[in-house]
Every structure is written in C-alpha cells, then in structure tokens.
Amino acid sequence: EEEIQQLQYQPLIDKVDKQKREWRSIFEKISRDNANFEEAEFYNACELARSRAFSGPYVGKVPKDQMFLTGLLVAVSTQLHLLEASQAALGAVLVIGGILANTFLFPNFLGLTHYVIAPMIDMINHDGRSKSIVTYQALQASFEVQSSADFSVGEQVFISYGDRSNDQLLQYYGFVEMDNIHDLYEVADFEGKLRSKGGQRASEPAVKTAYVSSKGLDEASMTKAKSMFQDEASARRVSRTVTGVVLTVGDRR
C-alpha cells in the first residue's frame, strides 16, 4: 500500500485499488468452495496470467478427428451400398462445411477472443513501436511470431503488447516504456479546473477527465475548453495552465 501511494498519481492509484477490489471479490467467491486456497497464491496466479497471457481473434484448431470420422463414414456407407456415391459426397461436403464454419467462421462473426499463455512467446519483451505480431496457425496448431523488420543474429526480438500507456504497462506488467508513443496523462476534474480559472458553464457535454498525449490535449477536452471561454486564445492559455499543453489532437499548426 505504501509503495502504491508513492506513485503520487491518483488516476493510477485508483485503477490499482479497483483491480484489488475486483480480485478480492473473485477470491471470496472461489474460496467458498475451496477453503484451502491461499489468497496470496490466487493473487500471484492472477498477476502471472494478466502479465503473461495475450489475446487475439479466436481461431479454432482444425478438427482432424471429426473430419477423419466423416470421411470414414462416407467410405463405409458407399462400400456397403447404404448410400449412392453422390449422396455420400454431398453429405460429406455439408458436414465438413458445417464443421469448418463452426470452427472458424462463427467465432470470428461473434467476435470471440482467445486468451493463451504460450511458453517462449511470453518471454518476448514489449516495444510500442514494434510491428511484430503473434498469430495462430490453425493448420499447424501452433503460434508464430511475424515481423515486418529484419533481425540480426543475437539481436533482441520485440513484439507489441498493444497500444498501452505507461499507466497500463506499470499496472499490468511492472515496467514503463521510455518515450512511449501511446502514453496518456489523465487530468481529473478537468472541467472543474477550468471553472476555477474563470471558465463559464457551457452546454457542451461534460468532460470529467482530460487526456494528454504526445500530440496534445484530446479533442473533446479542447472543445469543452473553447466553449467555456470567450475566445480560443484564452481557452488555450488556461488549458496550458491546467494540463501543460497548448493544442488539441489534429490541430497543430
């Protein structure tokens, strides 16, 4: 708890507290039927899974057993003259088509996500600028790291864990990235801070939290600031005072 407070950054402290409450709630439900389940072990397992698992579109494994059984039934039925060859072939096509659709098409259509922990791959470090990706090769039932860049022998390979801010990297993985292009700094009670600097209430949608990236203030927050002051120059000056940036995303000159 003392280490968390040393962050001196309330948005991240609040997120960590929320995560702790959620994990505590899950543990209480699980421990009702598992009295010997240690709380520390549960949290350790959660941290390992959260930091090591990666996700992607669900891709089912090719159901070789089902397809083999379908082919066997077709062969037996034609040899025993239970079905005409054309009927057996049509039935096989329909069955195999249904199997493949259930394995590959329906999960993608439903937007299912697959979470896995893959030895070796989970040892690859993160680089927010990396174009390397991890894919699942269904036919080989294996994972593959694909990169758009060339690597020399002995050079470290990186993958991207996603467009993660340093808040997320620190909370879930225990590190931060220097010059993180996806980093965001949260400014809580942005609208309240603007009012404390002379801003007037406006009809624009409320903005509780502003986000500052390497490109500047997010568009919604800048729009809110402009609506609370008589001129754009004042809005930008006060926004700079409150957040330390001048321009909104997409509005650099």
Short mmCIF file of C-alpha atoms in Angstrom, two decimals:
data_model
loop_
_atom_site.label_atom_id
_atom_site.label_comp_id
_atom_site.label_asym_id
_atom_site.label_seq_id
_atom_site.Cartn_x
_atom_site.Cartn_y
_atom_site.Cartn_z
CA GLU A 1 0.00 0.00 0.00
CA GLU A 2 2.83 2.39 0.84
CA GLU A 3 4.53 1.69 -2.50
CA ILE A 4 1.30 2.45 -4.37
CA GLN A 5 0.95 5.80 -2.63
CA GLN A 6 4.49 6.65 -3.68
CA LEU A 7 3.24 6.81 -7.26
CA GLN A 8 1.78 10.25 -6.41
CA TYR A 9 -0.53 9.88 -9.40
CA GLN A 10 -4.12 9.47 -8.31
CA PRO A 11 -5.60 8.07 -11.57
CA LEU A 12 -3.25 5.07 -11.45
CA ILE A 13 -3.72 4.64 -7.70
CA ASP A 14 -7.49 4.50 -8.26
CA LYS A 15 -7.10 1.89 -11.02
CA VAL A 16 -4.91 -0.31 -8.84
CA ASP A 17 -7.41 -0.03 -5.97
CA LYS A 18 -10.23 -1.02 -8.32
CA GLN A 19 -8.24 -4.03 -9.54
CA LYS A 20 -7.57 -5.11 -5.96
CA ARG A 21 -11.28 -4.91 -5.11
CA GLU A 22 -12.22 -6.95 -8.18
CA TRP A 23 -9.65 -9.66 -7.44
CA ARG A 24 -10.67 -9.75 -3.81
CA SER A 25 -14.32 -10.22 -4.80
CA ILE A 26 -13.41 -13.11 -7.15
CA PHE A 27 -11.27 -14.75 -4.47
CA GLU A 28 -14.10 -14.59 -1.94
CA LYS A 29 -16.42 -16.39 -4.36
CA ILE A 30 -13.84 -19.06 -5.20
CA SER A 31 -12.75 -19.65 -1.61
CA ARG A 32 -16.28 -20.60 -0.55
CA ASP A 33 -15.79 -23.96 -2.23
CA ASN A 34 -12.00 -24.09 -1.84
CA ALA A 35 -11.21 -23.46 1.80
CA ASN A 36 -7.55 -24.43 1.37
CA PHE A 37 -6.98 -21.97 -1.48
CA GLU A 38 -4.43 -19.42 -0.26
CA GLU A 39 -5.27 -15.79 -1.01
CA ALA A 40 -1.64 -14.94 -1.81
CA GLU A 41 -1.46 -17.84 -4.30
CA PHE A 42 -4.62 -16.62 -6.01
CA TYR A 43 -3.26 -13.09 -6.43
CA ASN A 44 0.03 -14.48 -7.70
CA ALA A 45 -1.82 -16.59 -10.28
CA CYS A 46 -3.85 -13.55 -11.38
CA GLU A 47 -0.70 -11.48 -11.79
CA LEU A 48 1.02 -14.22 -13.80
CA ALA A 49 -1.97 -14.72 -16.09
CA ARG A 50 -2.51 -10.99 -16.53
CA SER A 51 1.11 -10.25 -17.35
CA ARG A 52 1.87 -13.36 -19.44
CA ALA A 53 -1.33 -14.09 -21.35
CA PHE A 54 -2.01 -12.45 -24.68
CA SER A 55 -5.16 -12.33 -26.72
CA GLY A 56 -6.33 -12.26 -30.29
CA PRO A 57 -9.22 -13.28 -32.52
CA TYR A 58 -10.39 -16.78 -31.65
CA VAL A 59 -9.23 -19.36 -34.20
CA GLY A 60 -10.25 -22.91 -33.57
CA LYS A 61 -7.98 -25.87 -34.09
CA VAL A 62 -8.65 -27.87 -37.24
CA PRO A 63 -10.96 -30.72 -36.08
CA LYS A 64 -8.99 -33.51 -37.74
CA ASP A 65 -10.76 -36.27 -35.78
CA GLN A 66 -14.20 -35.11 -36.87
CA MET A 67 -13.13 -34.80 -40.48
CA PHE A 68 -11.49 -38.23 -40.41
CA LEU A 69 -14.67 -39.75 -38.96
CA THR A 70 -16.75 -38.06 -41.68
CA GLY A 71 -14.51 -39.49 -44.39
CA LEU A 72 -14.65 -42.94 -42.79
CA LEU A 73 -18.45 -42.89 -42.66
CA VAL A 74 -18.59 -41.88 -46.33
CA ALA A 75 -16.27 -44.72 -47.31
CA VAL A 76 -18.18 -47.31 -45.28
CA SER A 77 -21.60 -46.20 -46.49
CA THR A 78 -20.56 -46.36 -50.15
CA GLN A 79 -18.77 -49.70 -49.77
CA LEU A 80 -21.83 -51.24 -48.08
CA HIS A 81 -24.12 -49.61 -50.65
CA LEU A 82 -26.02 -47.78 -47.93
CA LEU A 83 -25.82 -44.58 -49.94
CA GLU A 84 -25.16 -43.63 -53.51
CA ALA A 85 -21.72 -42.15 -54.03
CA SER A 86 -23.20 -38.78 -54.99
CA GLN A 87 -25.38 -38.73 -51.88
CA ALA A 88 -22.47 -39.65 -49.64
CA ALA A 89 -20.28 -37.00 -51.23
CA LEU A 90 -22.94 -34.31 -50.82
CA GLY A 91 -23.47 -35.29 -47.20
CA ALA A 92 -19.73 -35.18 -46.56
CA VAL A 93 -19.45 -31.70 -48.08
CA LEU A 94 -22.29 -30.42 -45.93
CA VAL A 95 -20.89 -31.98 -42.75
CA ILE A 96 -17.33 -30.76 -43.35
CA GLY A 97 -18.63 -27.32 -44.31
CA GLY A 98 -20.57 -27.16 -41.05
CA ILE A 99 -17.55 -28.27 -39.04
CA LEU A 100 -15.29 -25.65 -40.61
CA ALA A 101 -17.89 -22.90 -40.24
CA ASN A 102 -18.38 -23.75 -36.58
CA THR A 103 -14.62 -23.77 -36.04
CA PHE A 104 -13.55 -20.68 -37.98
CA LEU A 105 -16.42 -18.52 -39.26
CA PHE A 106 -18.83 -18.37 -36.33
CA PRO A 107 -16.21 -17.43 -33.69
CA ASN A 108 -14.97 -14.56 -35.88
CA PHE A 109 -18.52 -13.45 -36.63
CA LEU A 110 -19.30 -13.38 -32.91
CA GLY A 111 -16.06 -11.55 -32.17
CA LEU A 112 -14.77 -14.18 -29.74
CA THR A 113 -11.36 -13.60 -28.20
CA HIS A 114 -8.82 -16.29 -27.36
CA TYR A 115 -6.52 -15.86 -24.34
CA VAL A 116 -3.44 -18.04 -24.10
CA ILE A 117 -0.15 -18.40 -22.28
CA ALA A 118 2.44 -19.72 -24.71
CA PRO A 119 5.90 -20.66 -23.40
CA MET A 120 8.78 -18.84 -25.11
CA ILE A 121 6.46 -16.31 -26.74
CA ASP A 122 5.56 -14.91 -23.32
CA MET A 123 9.27 -14.17 -22.81
CA ILE A 124 9.40 -11.65 -25.67
CA ASN A 125 9.60 -8.07 -24.43
CA HIS A 126 7.40 -5.15 -25.43
CA ASP A 127 8.12 -2.26 -27.78
CA GLY A 128 5.23 0.08 -28.57
CA ARG A 129 6.73 0.82 -31.99
CA SER A 130 7.19 -2.81 -32.92
CA LYS A 131 5.34 -4.15 -35.95
CA SER A 132 5.84 -7.76 -34.88
CA ILE A 133 2.67 -9.71 -34.20
CA VAL A 134 1.76 -13.13 -32.83
CA THR A 135 -0.55 -15.24 -34.96
CA TYR A 136 -2.10 -18.67 -34.55
CA GLN A 137 -1.59 -21.09 -37.42
CA ALA A 138 -4.61 -23.34 -37.28
CA LEU A 139 -3.36 -25.98 -39.70
CA GLN A 140 -0.16 -26.46 -37.73
CA ALA A 141 -1.87 -25.85 -34.36
CA SER A 142 0.98 -23.54 -33.41
CA PHE A 143 1.75 -19.90 -32.65
CA GLU A 144 4.04 -17.88 -34.84
CA VAL A 145 5.78 -14.53 -34.35
CA GLN A 146 5.74 -12.48 -37.55
CA SER A 147 7.80 -9.34 -38.01
CA SER A 148 7.93 -6.67 -40.69
CA ALA A 149 11.56 -5.90 -39.78
CA ASP A 150 14.75 -7.89 -40.18
CA PHE A 151 16.66 -9.02 -37.09
CA SER A 152 20.34 -9.88 -36.92
CA VAL A 153 21.61 -12.99 -35.15
CA GLY A 154 21.76 -12.25 -31.42
CA GLU A 155 19.54 -9.17 -31.70
CA GLN A 156 16.59 -8.99 -29.32
CA VAL A 157 13.15 -9.52 -30.87
CA PHE A 158 10.27 -7.38 -29.65
CA ILE A 159 6.52 -7.58 -30.02
CA SER A 160 3.86 -5.06 -29.10
CA TYR A 161 1.59 -5.81 -26.16
CA GLY A 162 -0.88 -3.35 -27.69
CA ASP A 163 -1.30 0.40 -27.60
CA ARG A 164 -0.52 0.56 -23.88
CA SER A 165 0.02 3.71 -21.88
CA ASN A 166 2.67 3.71 -19.19
CA ASP A 167 -0.14 3.51 -16.62
CA GLN A 168 -1.25 0.21 -18.11
CA LEU A 169 2.27 -1.11 -18.56
CA LEU A 170 3.14 -0.37 -14.94
CA GLN A 171 -0.11 -1.74 -13.54
CA TYR A 172 -0.22 -4.97 -15.53
CA TYR A 173 3.42 -5.68 -16.43
CA GLY A 174 5.51 -3.85 -13.86
CA PHE A 175 7.50 -1.54 -16.14
CA VAL A 176 7.21 1.69 -18.11
CA GLU A 177 8.44 2.46 -21.62
CA MET A 178 10.76 5.35 -22.34
CA ASP A 179 9.31 7.78 -24.91
CA ASN A 180 6.10 5.76 -25.07
CA ILE A 181 4.18 6.94 -28.15
CA HIS A 182 0.93 5.63 -26.65
CA ASP A 183 1.32 7.26 -23.26
CA LEU A 184 -1.56 9.28 -21.81
CA TYR A 185 -1.61 11.59 -18.83
CA GLU A 186 -5.00 11.91 -17.16
CA VAL A 187 -6.20 15.21 -15.74
CA ALA A 188 -9.10 14.55 -13.36
CA ASP A 189 -11.94 17.08 -12.88
CA PHE A 190 -10.80 18.96 -15.99
CA GLU A 191 -14.00 20.97 -16.23
CA GLY A 192 -13.78 21.95 -12.57
CA LYS A 193 -10.21 23.12 -13.03
CA LEU A 194 -11.27 25.26 -15.99
CA ARG A 195 -14.05 26.86 -13.93
CA SER A 196 -11.56 27.63 -11.16
CA LYS A 197 -9.63 29.64 -13.78
CA GLY A 198 -12.64 31.67 -14.84
CA GLY A 199 -14.33 29.30 -17.25
CA GLN A 200 -18.11 29.56 -17.61
CA ARG A 201 -20.55 26.68 -17.59
CA ALA A 202 -21.41 25.61 -21.13
CA SER A 203 -23.95 23.39 -22.84
CA GLU A 204 -21.24 21.14 -24.26
CA PRO A 205 -21.19 17.58 -22.86
CA ALA A 206 -19.44 17.31 -19.50
CA VAL A 207 -15.78 16.31 -19.54
CA LYS A 208 -14.68 14.81 -16.23
CA THR A 209 -11.24 13.63 -17.33
CA ALA A 210 -8.92 15.12 -19.92
CA TYR A 211 -6.23 13.07 -21.64
CA VAL A 212 -2.87 14.45 -22.69
CA SER A 213 -0.80 12.54 -25.23
CA SER A 214 2.36 13.34 -27.16
CA LYS A 215 0.10 15.08 -29.67
CA GLY A 216 -1.54 17.32 -27.10
CA LEU A 217 -4.90 17.56 -25.40
CA ASP A 218 -7.68 15.25 -26.59
CA GLU A 219 -10.21 16.78 -28.94
CA ALA A 220 -13.25 16.52 -26.67
CA SER A 221 -11.48 18.31 -23.81
CA MET A 222 -10.18 21.08 -26.08
CA THR A 223 -13.67 21.57 -27.50
CA LYS A 224 -15.00 21.85 -23.95
CA ALA A 225 -12.37 24.41 -23.05
CA LYS A 226 -13.21 26.56 -26.10
CA SER A 227 -16.90 26.55 -25.12
CA MET A 228 -16.13 27.84 -21.61
CA PHE A 229 -14.13 30.92 -22.63
CA GLN A 230 -14.94 33.88 -24.83
CA ASP A 231 -12.08 33.34 -27.26
CA GLU A 232 -9.90 30.46 -28.38
CA ALA A 233 -6.69 32.10 -27.19
CA SER A 234 -7.99 32.21 -23.62
CA ALA A 235 -9.13 28.59 -23.82
CA ARG A 236 -5.69 27.51 -24.98
CA ARG A 237 -3.89 29.61 -22.37
CA VAL A 238 -5.96 28.18 -19.50
CA SER A 239 -5.71 24.61 -20.87
CA ARG A 240 -1.95 25.04 -20.91
CA THR A 241 -2.01 26.18 -17.30
CA VAL A 242 -4.18 23.24 -16.24
CA THR A 243 -2.54 20.46 -18.27
CA GLY A 244 0.73 21.79 -19.65
CA VAL A 245 -0.27 21.54 -23.34
CA VAL A 246 -1.50 24.09 -25.85
CA LEU A 247 -3.03 22.34 -28.87
CA THR A 248 -5.62 19.68 -29.36
CA VAL A 249 -5.02 16.47 -31.29
CA GLY A 250 -5.20 17.13 -35.03
CA ASP A 251 -4.99 20.90 -34.56
CA ARG A 252 -1.24 21.53 -34.64
CA ARG A 253 -0.07 24.34 -36.86
#
